[in-house]
Amino acid sequence: MIPVPHLPEVHLPPPWSARATRLGRHSQELWTTGQPGGVRIQLERCAVGRFRDAYPVGLHDIEIRADDLADHALGEMLTVLTAALGAADPRCRRLVLAAPAADGPRIAAAETAGFRQVVDVDLGSAELTLLTWEPAWVTRCDPDLDRVPGA
């Protein structure tokens, strides 16, 4: 079995801050400020999380769960997190955010931060749309990410 790397420590730029309230080898719960009252964000390596069998997972892929964050603030928080996680783990190929399959406003908010819809998954307990953000060094390899070869 290939070992899954630890999650990196996350440092957000001012006026944002993040304090770990739960730290594990492959998952973290952060209390972030920068929004009124703060908000809880969860990070988890996809290779050991709920999506490990949902798509071809990379060892450095990270799921972002921001379920408590209102849609109007989601885009800004994801923009801040993508920069921070990209700097903390330069080998990360994909950040993943799940939204309820029919949640148009949440999907649109994630798209403002550079996420794109990739696949719908049924986890048994929920039907979700997976949205991903990839750094430029990944998307440079295949600029036509929405085209299925041979289709």
PDB file of C-alpha atoms in Angstrom:
ATOM      1  CA  MET A   1       0.000   0.000   0.000  1.00  0.00           C
ATOM      2  CA  ILE A   2       1.313   3.434  -0.937  1.00  0.00           C
ATOM      3  CA  PRO A   3       1.424   5.769   2.095  1.00  0.00           C
ATOM      4  CA  VAL A   4      -0.836   8.802   1.902  1.00  0.00           C
ATOM      5  CA  PRO A   5       1.034  11.992   2.872  1.00  0.00           C
ATOM      6  CA  HIS A   6       0.125  14.078   5.904  1.00  0.00           C
ATOM      7  CA  LEU A   7      -2.029  17.137   5.331  1.00  0.00           C
ATOM      8  CA  PRO A   8       0.003  20.343   5.339  1.00  0.00           C
ATOM      9  CA  GLU A   9      -0.407  23.099   7.889  1.00  0.00           C
ATOM     10  CA  VAL A  10      -2.611  25.842   6.429  1.00  0.00           C
ATOM     11  CA  HIS A  11      -1.672  29.523   6.705  1.00  0.00           C
ATOM     12  CA  LEU A  12      -4.208  32.034   5.414  1.00  0.00           C
ATOM     13  CA  PRO A  13      -3.229  35.579   4.426  1.00  0.00           C
ATOM     14  CA  PRO A  14      -4.531  38.549   6.458  1.00  0.00           C
ATOM     15  CA  PRO A  15      -7.268  39.441   7.202  1.00  0.00           C
ATOM     16  CA  TRP A  16      -7.965  35.681   7.271  1.00  0.00           C
ATOM     17  CA  SER A  17      -6.701  33.244   9.877  1.00  0.00           C
ATOM     18  CA  ALA A  18      -7.063  29.527  10.521  1.00  0.00           C
ATOM     19  CA  ARG A  19      -6.705  27.683  13.811  1.00  0.00           C
ATOM     20  CA  ALA A  20      -6.737  23.892  13.903  1.00  0.00           C
ATOM     21  CA  THR A  21      -9.444  22.590  16.238  1.00  0.00           C
ATOM     22  CA  ARG A  22      -8.837  18.946  15.290  1.00  0.00           C
ATOM     23  CA  LEU A  23      -5.671  17.583  13.737  1.00  0.00           C
ATOM     24  CA  GLY A  24      -5.206  14.138  12.295  1.00  0.00           C
ATOM     25  CA  ARG A  25      -2.690  12.620   9.944  1.00  0.00           C
ATOM     26  CA  HIS A  26      -5.007  12.894   6.925  1.00  0.00           C
ATOM     27  CA  SER A  27      -7.734  15.254   8.118  1.00  0.00           C
ATOM     28  CA  GLN A  28      -8.046  18.586   9.865  1.00  0.00           C
ATOM     29  CA  GLU A  29     -10.795  20.755  11.165  1.00  0.00           C
ATOM     30  CA  LEU A  30     -10.043  24.466  11.045  1.00  0.00           C
ATOM     31  CA  TRP A  31     -11.760  27.424  12.618  1.00  0.00           C
ATOM     32  CA  THR A  32     -11.309  30.242  10.122  1.00  0.00           C
ATOM     33  CA  THR A  33     -11.890  33.927  10.646  1.00  0.00           C
ATOM     34  CA  GLY A  34     -12.221  36.585   8.024  1.00  0.00           C
ATOM     35  CA  GLN A  35     -15.979  36.139   7.811  1.00  0.00           C
ATOM     36  CA  PRO A  36     -18.207  37.566  10.564  1.00  0.00           C
ATOM     37  CA  GLY A  37     -18.269  35.067  13.417  1.00  0.00           C
ATOM     38  CA  GLY A  38     -15.845  32.642  11.776  1.00  0.00           C
ATOM     39  CA  VAL A  39     -16.605  29.334  10.112  1.00  0.00           C
ATOM     40  CA  ARG A  40     -15.576  25.691  10.414  1.00  0.00           C
ATOM     41  CA  ILE A  41     -13.720  24.161   7.442  1.00  0.00           C
ATOM     42  CA  GLN A  42     -12.750  20.507   7.168  1.00  0.00           C
ATOM     43  CA  LEU A  43      -9.887  19.217   5.033  1.00  0.00           C
ATOM     44  CA  GLU A  44      -9.227  15.571   4.234  1.00  0.00           C
ATOM     45  CA  ARG A  45      -6.981  13.629   1.870  1.00  0.00           C
ATOM     46  CA  CYS A  46      -9.353  12.144  -0.693  1.00  0.00           C
ATOM     47  CA  ALA A  47      -7.317   8.915  -0.836  1.00  0.00           C
ATOM     48  CA  VAL A  48      -8.477   8.006   2.680  1.00  0.00           C
ATOM     49  CA  GLY A  49     -11.799   9.873   2.739  1.00  0.00           C
ATOM     50  CA  ARG A  50     -15.310   9.347   1.491  1.00  0.00           C
ATOM     51  CA  PHE A  51     -14.294   9.812  -2.181  1.00  0.00           C
ATOM     52  CA  ARG A  52     -11.452   7.257  -2.270  1.00  0.00           C
ATOM     53  CA  ASP A  53     -13.530   4.997  -4.551  1.00  0.00           C
ATOM     54  CA  ALA A  54     -15.592   7.690  -6.311  1.00  0.00           C
ATOM     55  CA  TYR A  55     -13.018   8.781  -8.922  1.00  0.00           C
ATOM     56  CA  PRO A  56      -9.322   8.157  -9.783  1.00  0.00           C
ATOM     57  CA  VAL A  57      -7.965   9.761  -6.607  1.00  0.00           C
ATOM     58  CA  GLY A  58      -4.431  11.174  -6.374  1.00  0.00           C
ATOM     59  CA  LEU A  59      -2.461  10.795  -3.141  1.00  0.00           C
ATOM     60  CA  HIS A  60      -2.244  14.571  -2.682  1.00  0.00           C
ATOM     61  CA  ASP A  61      -5.894  15.374  -3.542  1.00  0.00           C
ATOM     62  CA  ILE A  62      -7.674  17.280  -0.766  1.00  0.00           C
ATOM     63  CA  GLU A  63     -11.398  17.521  -0.090  1.00  0.00           C
ATOM     64  CA  ILE A  64     -12.627  20.846   1.283  1.00  0.00           C
ATOM     65  CA  ARG A  65     -15.814  20.708   3.316  1.00  0.00           C
ATOM     66  CA  ALA A  66     -17.320  24.103   4.047  1.00  0.00           C
ATOM     67  CA  ASP A  67     -20.877  23.016   4.785  1.00  0.00           C
ATOM     68  CA  ASP A  68     -21.482  25.759   7.379  1.00  0.00           C
ATOM     69  CA  LEU A  69     -20.371  28.551   5.041  1.00  0.00           C
ATOM     70  CA  ALA A  70     -23.117  30.527   3.324  1.00  0.00           C
ATOM     71  CA  ASP A  71     -23.152  30.453  -0.482  1.00  0.00           C
ATOM     72  CA  HIS A  72     -22.486  34.203  -0.760  1.00  0.00           C
ATOM     73  CA  ALA A  73     -19.170  33.783   1.139  1.00  0.00           C
ATOM     74  CA  LEU A  74     -18.101  30.442  -0.354  1.00  0.00           C
ATOM     75  CA  GLY A  75     -16.368  31.815  -3.463  1.00  0.00           C
ATOM     76  CA  GLU A  76     -14.125  34.169  -1.491  1.00  0.00           C
ATOM     77  CA  MET A  77     -13.185  31.494   1.071  1.00  0.00           C
ATOM     78  CA  LEU A  78     -12.390  28.953  -1.647  1.00  0.00           C
ATOM     79  CA  THR A  79     -10.207  31.493  -3.456  1.00  0.00           C
ATOM     80  CA  VAL A  80      -8.228  32.070  -0.242  1.00  0.00           C
ATOM     81  CA  LEU A  81      -7.988  28.322   0.473  1.00  0.00           C
ATOM     82  CA  THR A  82      -6.852  27.354  -3.029  1.00  0.00           C
ATOM     83  CA  ALA A  83      -3.915  29.749  -2.796  1.00  0.00           C
ATOM     84  CA  ALA A  84      -3.026  28.631   0.739  1.00  0.00           C
ATOM     85  CA  LEU A  85      -3.291  24.901   0.019  1.00  0.00           C
ATOM     86  CA  GLY A  86      -1.419  25.261  -3.272  1.00  0.00           C
ATOM     87  CA  ALA A  87       1.455  26.925  -1.432  1.00  0.00           C
ATOM     88  CA  ALA A  88       1.383  24.437   1.463  1.00  0.00           C
ATOM     89  CA  ASP A  89       1.300  21.329  -0.751  1.00  0.00           C
ATOM     90  CA  PRO A  90       2.733  22.065  -4.210  1.00  0.00           C
ATOM     91  CA  ARG A  91       2.237  18.391  -5.201  1.00  0.00           C
ATOM     92  CA  CYS A  92      -1.535  18.661  -4.739  1.00  0.00           C
ATOM     93  CA  ARG A  93      -3.118  18.005  -8.141  1.00  0.00           C
ATOM     94  CA  ARG A  94      -6.746  18.535  -7.184  1.00  0.00           C
ATOM     95  CA  LEU A  95      -8.886  20.255  -4.562  1.00  0.00           C
ATOM     96  CA  VAL A  96     -12.362  18.750  -4.366  1.00  0.00           C
ATOM     97  CA  LEU A  97     -15.576  20.321  -3.135  1.00  0.00           C
ATOM     98  CA  ALA A  98     -18.853  18.400  -2.995  1.00  0.00           C
ATOM     99  CA  ALA A  99     -22.205  20.115  -3.384  1.00  0.00           C
ATOM    100  CA  PRO A 100     -25.680  18.614  -3.316  1.00  0.00           C
ATOM    101  CA  ALA A 101     -26.423  17.620  -6.924  1.00  0.00           C
ATOM    102  CA  ALA A 102     -29.237  20.159  -7.405  1.00  0.00           C
ATOM    103  CA  ASP A 103     -27.682  23.059  -5.455  1.00  0.00           C
ATOM    104  CA  GLY A 104     -27.194  25.577  -8.263  1.00  0.00           C
ATOM    105  CA  PRO A 105     -26.229  28.547  -6.035  1.00  0.00           C
ATOM    106  CA  ARG A 106     -23.503  26.547  -4.210  1.00  0.00           C
ATOM    107  CA  ILE A 107     -22.115  25.202  -7.482  1.00  0.00           C
ATOM    108  CA  ALA A 108     -22.112  28.714  -8.988  1.00  0.00           C
ATOM    109  CA  ALA A 109     -20.318  30.092  -5.908  1.00  0.00           C
ATOM    110  CA  ALA A 110     -17.587  27.437  -6.227  1.00  0.00           C
ATOM    111  CA  GLU A 111     -17.209  28.199  -9.933  1.00  0.00           C
ATOM    112  CA  THR A 112     -16.418  31.844  -9.096  1.00  0.00           C
ATOM    113  CA  ALA A 113     -13.323  30.528  -7.274  1.00  0.00           C
ATOM    114  CA  GLY A 114     -12.124  28.538 -10.288  1.00  0.00           C
ATOM    115  CA  PHE A 115     -13.733  25.197  -9.456  1.00  0.00           C
ATOM    116  CA  ARG A 116     -15.408  23.248 -12.244  1.00  0.00           C
ATOM    117  CA  GLN A 117     -18.007  20.499 -12.211  1.00  0.00           C
ATOM    118  CA  VAL A 118     -16.474  17.109 -12.919  1.00  0.00           C
ATOM    119  CA  VAL A 119     -18.783  14.261 -11.958  1.00  0.00           C
ATOM    120  CA  ASP A 120     -21.919  13.397 -10.019  1.00  0.00           C
ATOM    121  CA  VAL A 121     -21.525  10.635  -7.443  1.00  0.00           C
ATOM    122  CA  ASP A 122     -23.985   8.651  -5.358  1.00  0.00           C
ATOM    123  CA  LEU A 123     -22.496   7.783  -1.977  1.00  0.00           C
ATOM    124  CA  GLY A 124     -25.589   5.889  -0.875  1.00  0.00           C
ATOM    125  CA  SER A 125     -26.409   8.530   1.713  1.00  0.00           C
ATOM    126  CA  ALA A 126     -26.243  11.495  -0.677  1.00  0.00           C
ATOM    127  CA  GLU A 127     -26.060  12.407  -4.361  1.00  0.00           C
ATOM    128  CA  LEU A 128     -23.307  14.959  -4.846  1.00  0.00           C
ATOM    129  CA  THR A 129     -21.727  16.983  -7.602  1.00  0.00           C
ATOM    130  CA  LEU A 130     -17.942  16.975  -7.300  1.00  0.00           C
ATOM    131  CA  LEU A 131     -16.241  20.206  -8.283  1.00  0.00           C
ATOM    132  CA  THR A 132     -12.481  20.430  -8.611  1.00  0.00           C
ATOM    133  CA  TRP A 133      -9.799  23.066  -8.769  1.00  0.00           C
ATOM    134  CA  GLU A 134      -6.455  22.154 -10.308  1.00  0.00           C
ATOM    135  CA  PRO A 135      -3.286  24.249 -10.346  1.00  0.00           C
ATOM    136  CA  ALA A 136      -1.966  25.613 -13.638  1.00  0.00           C
ATOM    137  CA  TRP A 137       0.760  22.950 -13.875  1.00  0.00           C
ATOM    138  CA  VAL A 138      -1.993  20.308 -14.094  1.00  0.00           C
ATOM    139  CA  THR A 139      -4.358  22.071 -16.489  1.00  0.00           C
ATOM    140  CA  ARG A 140      -1.485  23.094 -18.764  1.00  0.00           C
ATOM    141  CA  CYS A 141      -1.141  19.398 -19.700  1.00  0.00           C
ATOM    142  CA  ASP A 142      -4.698  19.143 -21.052  1.00  0.00           C
ATOM    143  CA  PRO A 143      -6.331  22.485 -21.842  1.00  0.00           C
ATOM    144  CA  ASP A 144      -9.567  20.796 -23.000  1.00  0.00           C
ATOM    145  CA  LEU A 145     -10.560  19.312 -19.652  1.00  0.00           C
ATOM    146  CA  ASP A 146     -14.258  19.014 -20.482  1.00  0.00           C
ATOM    147  CA  ARG A 147     -13.763  16.916 -23.642  1.00  0.00           C
ATOM    148  CA  VAL A 148     -13.890  13.130 -23.359  1.00  0.00           C
ATOM    149  CA  PRO A 149     -11.329  11.568 -25.740  1.00  0.00           C
ATOM    150  CA  GLY A 150     -13.007   9.630 -28.541  1.00  0.00           C
ATOM    151  CA  ALA A 151     -16.471  11.071 -27.829  1.00  0.00           C
TER     152      ALA A 151
END
